[in-house]
Amino acid sequence: MAIKNSPLIAQYLRIKEKVPDAVLFFRLGDFYEMFFEDAELGARVLDIQLTSRSKDGVPLCGIPYHAAQPYIAKLLKAGHKVAICEQAAQDQNARGLMPRQIVRVVTPGTATEELVLSADQKSFLLALYPSGDAVGLAAIDVSTGEFLFASLSDDAGLEEEVTRLEPREIVVPRGLEPLPPFFARLRCTITRLDDSHFAAAAARQVLARRVGGEASIDGEPAAIAAGAALLYLEETFGEDLGHLRAPRPLRITQHLLIDDVSRRHLELTVSSDGARQGSLLAVLDETLTPVGARTLANWIVYPLLDVAAINRRLDAVDEFVSGDLGGPAPDALKLIGDLERLAGRIGSLRASPRDCAHLGRALEAVGALGESLGACRADLVRDLVERLAPPSEAIAIVTATLGDDPPVDPHDGNVIRTGFNPQVDELRMLARDARGVLARLETRERDRTSIASLKVRYNQVFGYYIEVTKTHLDRVPPDYERKQTLVGAERFTTPELKELERKILSAESGLKELELQLFTRMLRDLTRFTPAIQENAGAVGELDALLSLARVARRRGYVRPVLDESTRLLIHEGRHPVLEAGLKRGEFVPNDLDVDPDERQLLLITGPNMAGKSTYLRQVALIVIMAQMGAFVPAAHAQLGIVDRIFTRIGARDDLRRGESTFMVEMRETARLLAGLSPRSLLLLDEVGRGTSTFDGLAIAWAIAEHLHDRSRAKVLFATHFHELTDLARERPRVKNLSMAVREWGGEVVFLRRVVEGAANRSYGIEVARLAGLPDGVVARAREILANLEQGELDEAGMPRLAHGRRQGPSAPQMGLFAPAESRIVEELKLIELERLTPIEAFNILARLSTKAHGNE
């Protein structure tokens, strides 16, 4: 049945045409309604009831307008946009359909609502503009006003920076095809804009209006990307963007490069399952403010390359560790809250009365924070304390204007402090004490007229009146105006009573309107302090991050690393910070590292699976990252030359969406590692070649190791189960063998988790399989097949005879983990203390050793 469009639905469809890619929240009374496809999507995503209009059968669902924020947040997190359509003001006497207009389009990259944002993560909107061999990039966090730009000359650099920024939304020209392949891995909204958004003239105009011109942005592609981002913000967020900071170049060359794959392998900010718990950030983050948490996360993703800058942070952490961890500073930090995003809401005129009240308290706490750290000597701390200069005028404005407990919504009233504005005080008194006002007027009129029975009353028909009985009409003053005649009395009004009636009847609505006007005026006054508040917030974030690193260092026994310009990495008793955090003190086994491009460039690490090779690789990278972000490290001593890049190839995974197998992903990632290396680069390779056949994998691993030795001086940790690779140490001078130490005790394998010099001569996979619980028959057959391989038994085609039939009698056992059975028996005999044995114990031991000697155990 065809749906007949009512005037309301026709209005909805006209407005919907303006935002075809957004879910339209259409205001109807106290509800936001969704119609047609939006209703079906909203019901599905928001888990609310889908109904239909009885008049025309149009699908609809709705939510209360005053509780819209959780629903908006849910839609944004699902990758959708939301357009807010409100009822426009009109003449009260006008009839017909209420006019409506879109007041805002909320997108994942332009949202500032707290329910949508993560307190410890930035929220970037990215704009990309390709031009020739360069790609312009602009990144704006509208919640804080941060504004970054860059011009990138290669696809790899673009991928690294986009994935490092972790945008919530990316805007690109509509005609950009195809999108870069890595976009498929991004968990963000991609918005295509018309080419008009990326016009050079439009970019110049909006940049001149917002940030003083494109001269502040190097390179036309970056300037055009910045202009497109600003135009998109004006269309969706609105014109109030006074909190945007000056554009700042993204200085890629000043930071240690950790590509997206390596960040995921190393679990820097999230663990392998996508959760924060289990990441390096979770271990280091004991910050007390959201801006501090975001600062610390940014330091982890962007470690420094400049030794002097690193040492400034280390000096600050050192002073806090060796001192009192900031003394009363943590108490002040707890009162500050998210000052950075609060500055953003004030600068964009979106702050609530409660936000502004918190601003006053937060700025007072900033002053206390500066006082608590005033005696510190570290240069960085002193510089940050100097930046803590809360604007006292802003505090005074808030304190004088707002009540002690203002509401969230400025339309609710009770916003302005009593005594701030006489008109507010009068209206509030009228609204709260209308009966008392009338009683006082009645008393005053009785005294004036000497009519003791005079009454001041109210009814819904005639409003407020003065009633005088007919026996006293001769005493009525000349200013009384007759309003109604009764049988025994007359009702009057006066100019004063008329004005009082008007004030009383309009007091509540007038009070709310006046309070809203005064609050809006105060908010606009506060916007001029936005840059100062942002500067204070930045200093608070850095101090909070430094204090967090100090608390973690003291509690976990971390030490200050020594950073220099060499290319050597020397670590004594290093530990994995994340794994150690989950163990009891002293349980984690520490290990040493000595690697340098001149003598020990490529370290081949062999040993059984489960022995700790991958852990060793990861802990080396994490120690380097922690050191270069300015943190103390989990080690007894660490002397580290600056590393410019960390590349990892750890773990096995596939990419089925792109039709790539585990081995294809492994080879693609490995190929990426072999380009652009320097003596300062650090490569971590784990089990390269395991995704294909044994001989193919061994050949590939061997060739890669040779290439890294012969064609580069990058520092390489190469963990492998191909113990044949250890022969490389005889052929290549800078290849050294390390192995994971294990022991056998009482027939069981013990992983010592210790890295030692020298090669392991076996991978011991069958022993590990036995420990994992494989059936005894499977383990025995595996030993037999391995013996065929090791003894070189070949079939008619010259291939190893894997399926050789079982031999009569006991199978020839695989060589044990460390030595033949006879040697193990001798070792056990050496451990026996005969003088402590009873006869029966000695007999049992002898029986067991006899059985083992005959190969039955």
PDB file of C-alpha atoms in Angstrom, residues 229-329:
ATOM      1  CA  ALA A 229      38.739  19.735   7.844  1.00  0.00           C
ATOM      2  CA  LEU A 230      37.710  23.225   8.989  1.00  0.00           C
ATOM      3  CA  LEU A 231      34.895  23.492   6.433  1.00  0.00           C
ATOM      4  CA  TYR A 232      33.582  20.090   7.507  1.00  0.00           C
ATOM      5  CA  LEU A 233      33.701  21.167  11.149  1.00  0.00           C
ATOM      6  CA  GLU A 234      31.756  24.334  10.410  1.00  0.00           C
ATOM      7  CA  GLU A 235      29.072  22.301   8.644  1.00  0.00           C
ATOM      8  CA  THR A 236      28.717  19.661  11.344  1.00  0.00           C
ATOM      9  CA  PHE A 237      29.989  21.054  14.631  1.00  0.00           C
ATOM     10  CA  GLY A 238      28.980  24.677  14.086  1.00  0.00           C
ATOM     11  CA  GLU A 239      30.602  28.085  13.832  1.00  0.00           C
ATOM     12  CA  ASP A 240      31.788  28.265  17.449  1.00  0.00           C
ATOM     13  CA  LEU A 241      35.364  27.047  17.024  1.00  0.00           C
ATOM     14  CA  GLY A 242      37.174  29.646  19.089  1.00  0.00           C
ATOM     15  CA  HIS A 243      38.972  26.935  21.039  1.00  0.00           C
ATOM     16  CA  LEU A 244      40.975  25.697  18.041  1.00  0.00           C
ATOM     17  CA  ARG A 245      44.694  26.152  18.593  1.00  0.00           C
ATOM     18  CA  ALA A 246      47.197  27.305  16.019  1.00  0.00           C
ATOM     19  CA  PRO A 247      48.115  24.519  13.566  1.00  0.00           C
ATOM     20  CA  ARG A 248      51.234  22.635  14.662  1.00  0.00           C
ATOM     21  CA  PRO A 249      53.424  20.573  12.318  1.00  0.00           C
ATOM     22  CA  LEU A 250      53.573  16.859  13.002  1.00  0.00           C
ATOM     23  CA  ARG A 251      57.354  16.454  13.272  1.00  0.00           C
ATOM     24  CA  ILE A 252      57.722  12.823  12.288  1.00  0.00           C
ATOM     25  CA  THR A 253      61.541  12.848  12.229  1.00  0.00           C
ATOM     26  CA  GLN A 254      61.705  13.784  15.929  1.00  0.00           C
ATOM     27  CA  HIS A 255      60.201  10.517  17.099  1.00  0.00           C
ATOM     28  CA  LEU A 256      61.105   6.852  17.211  1.00  0.00           C
ATOM     29  CA  LEU A 257      59.189   5.152  14.418  1.00  0.00           C
ATOM     30  CA  ILE A 258      57.101   2.194  15.529  1.00  0.00           C
ATOM     31  CA  ASP A 259      54.881   1.080  12.687  1.00  0.00           C
ATOM     32  CA  ASP A 260      51.309  -0.108  13.168  1.00  0.00           C
ATOM     33  CA  VAL A 261      52.170  -3.812  12.939  1.00  0.00           C
ATOM     34  CA  SER A 262      54.901  -3.450  15.553  1.00  0.00           C
ATOM     35  CA  ARG A 263      52.633  -1.482  17.883  1.00  0.00           C
ATOM     36  CA  ARG A 264      50.120  -4.304  17.726  1.00  0.00           C
ATOM     37  CA  HIS A 265      52.781  -6.997  18.176  1.00  0.00           C
ATOM     38  CA  LEU A 266      54.223  -5.169  21.187  1.00  0.00           C
ATOM     39  CA  GLU A 267      50.785  -4.388  22.677  1.00  0.00           C
ATOM     40  CA  LEU A 268      51.734  -0.807  23.497  1.00  0.00           C
ATOM     41  CA  THR A 269      48.313   0.732  24.148  1.00  0.00           C
ATOM     42  CA  VAL A 270      45.987  -2.253  23.760  1.00  0.00           C
ATOM     43  CA  SER A 271      46.549  -5.978  24.166  1.00  0.00           C
ATOM     44  CA  SER A 272      46.160  -8.547  21.397  1.00  0.00           C
ATOM     45  CA  ASP A 273      42.444  -8.926  22.180  1.00  0.00           C
ATOM     46  CA  GLY A 274      41.828  -5.175  21.855  1.00  0.00           C
ATOM     47  CA  ALA A 275      41.531  -4.503  25.585  1.00  0.00           C
ATOM     48  CA  ARG A 276      43.551  -1.932  27.478  1.00  0.00           C
ATOM     49  CA  GLN A 277      44.406  -4.455  30.181  1.00  0.00           C
ATOM     50  CA  GLY A 278      47.559  -6.354  29.297  1.00  0.00           C
ATOM     51  CA  SER A 279      49.184  -3.450  27.457  1.00  0.00           C
ATOM     52  CA  LEU A 280      52.240  -1.385  28.348  1.00  0.00           C
ATOM     53  CA  LEU A 281      49.984   1.634  28.843  1.00  0.00           C
ATOM     54  CA  ALA A 282      47.945  -0.212  31.457  1.00  0.00           C
ATOM     55  CA  VAL A 283      51.122  -0.906  33.451  1.00  0.00           C
ATOM     56  CA  LEU A 284      52.516   2.637  33.273  1.00  0.00           C
ATOM     57  CA  ASP A 285      49.286   4.584  33.617  1.00  0.00           C
ATOM     58  CA  GLU A 286      48.684   5.671  37.180  1.00  0.00           C
ATOM     59  CA  THR A 287      47.712   9.177  36.126  1.00  0.00           C
ATOM     60  CA  LEU A 288      45.100  11.106  38.073  1.00  0.00           C
ATOM     61  CA  THR A 289      43.685  13.249  35.262  1.00  0.00           C
ATOM     62  CA  PRO A 290      42.322  12.364  31.811  1.00  0.00           C
ATOM     63  CA  VAL A 291      44.705  14.829  30.167  1.00  0.00           C
ATOM     64  CA  GLY A 292      47.577  13.087  31.951  1.00  0.00           C
ATOM     65  CA  ALA A 293      46.395   9.706  30.667  1.00  0.00           C
ATOM     66  CA  ARG A 294      46.230  11.022  27.090  1.00  0.00           C
ATOM     67  CA  THR A 295      49.679  12.604  27.453  1.00  0.00           C
ATOM     68  CA  LEU A 296      51.198   9.345  28.672  1.00  0.00           C
ATOM     69  CA  ALA A 297      49.602   7.351  25.839  1.00  0.00           C
ATOM     70  CA  ASN A 298      50.995   9.876  23.358  1.00  0.00           C
ATOM     71  CA  TRP A 299      54.507   9.511  24.834  1.00  0.00           C
ATOM     72  CA  ILE A 300      54.313   5.734  24.385  1.00  0.00           C
ATOM     73  CA  VAL A 301      53.301   6.035  20.739  1.00  0.00           C
ATOM     74  CA  TYR A 302      55.747   8.879  20.031  1.00  0.00           C
ATOM     75  CA  PRO A 303      59.041   8.141  21.869  1.00  0.00           C
ATOM     76  CA  LEU A 304      61.765  10.757  21.441  1.00  0.00           C
ATOM     77  CA  LEU A 305      65.018  10.686  19.480  1.00  0.00           C
ATOM     78  CA  ASP A 306      66.766  13.648  21.101  1.00  0.00           C
ATOM     79  CA  VAL A 307      68.960  12.597  24.032  1.00  0.00           C
ATOM     80  CA  ALA A 308      68.710  15.994  25.719  1.00  0.00           C
ATOM     81  CA  ALA A 309      64.895  15.991  25.572  1.00  0.00           C
ATOM     82  CA  ILE A 310      64.773  12.424  26.912  1.00  0.00           C
ATOM     83  CA  ASN A 311      67.083  13.306  29.781  1.00  0.00           C
ATOM     84  CA  ARG A 312      64.892  16.277  30.714  1.00  0.00           C
ATOM     85  CA  ARG A 313      62.021  13.860  31.304  1.00  0.00           C
ATOM     86  CA  LEU A 314      64.288  11.373  33.070  1.00  0.00           C
ATOM     87  CA  ASP A 315      65.605  14.134  35.359  1.00  0.00           C
ATOM     88  CA  ALA A 316      62.035  14.980  36.326  1.00  0.00           C
ATOM     89  CA  VAL A 317      61.090  11.347  36.979  1.00  0.00           C
ATOM     90  CA  ASP A 318      64.339  10.872  38.904  1.00  0.00           C
ATOM     91  CA  GLU A 319      63.571  13.780  41.214  1.00  0.00           C
ATOM     92  CA  PHE A 320      60.094  12.487  41.940  1.00  0.00           C
ATOM     93  CA  VAL A 321      61.344   8.920  42.521  1.00  0.00           C
ATOM     94  CA  SER A 322      64.125   9.962  44.863  1.00  0.00           C
ATOM     95  CA  GLY A 323      61.914  12.510  46.628  1.00  0.00           C
ATOM     96  CA  ASP A 324      58.365  12.321  47.949  1.00  0.00           C
ATOM     97  CA  LEU A 325      56.595  11.640  44.635  1.00  0.00           C
ATOM     98  CA  GLY A 326      55.321  15.190  44.445  1.00  0.00           C
ATOM     99  CA  GLY A 327      54.145  15.497  48.046  1.00  0.00           C
ATOM    100  CA  PRO A 328      50.639  17.039  48.003  1.00  0.00           C
ATOM    101  CA  ALA A 329      50.643  17.291  44.188  1.00  0.00           C
TER     102      ALA A 329
END
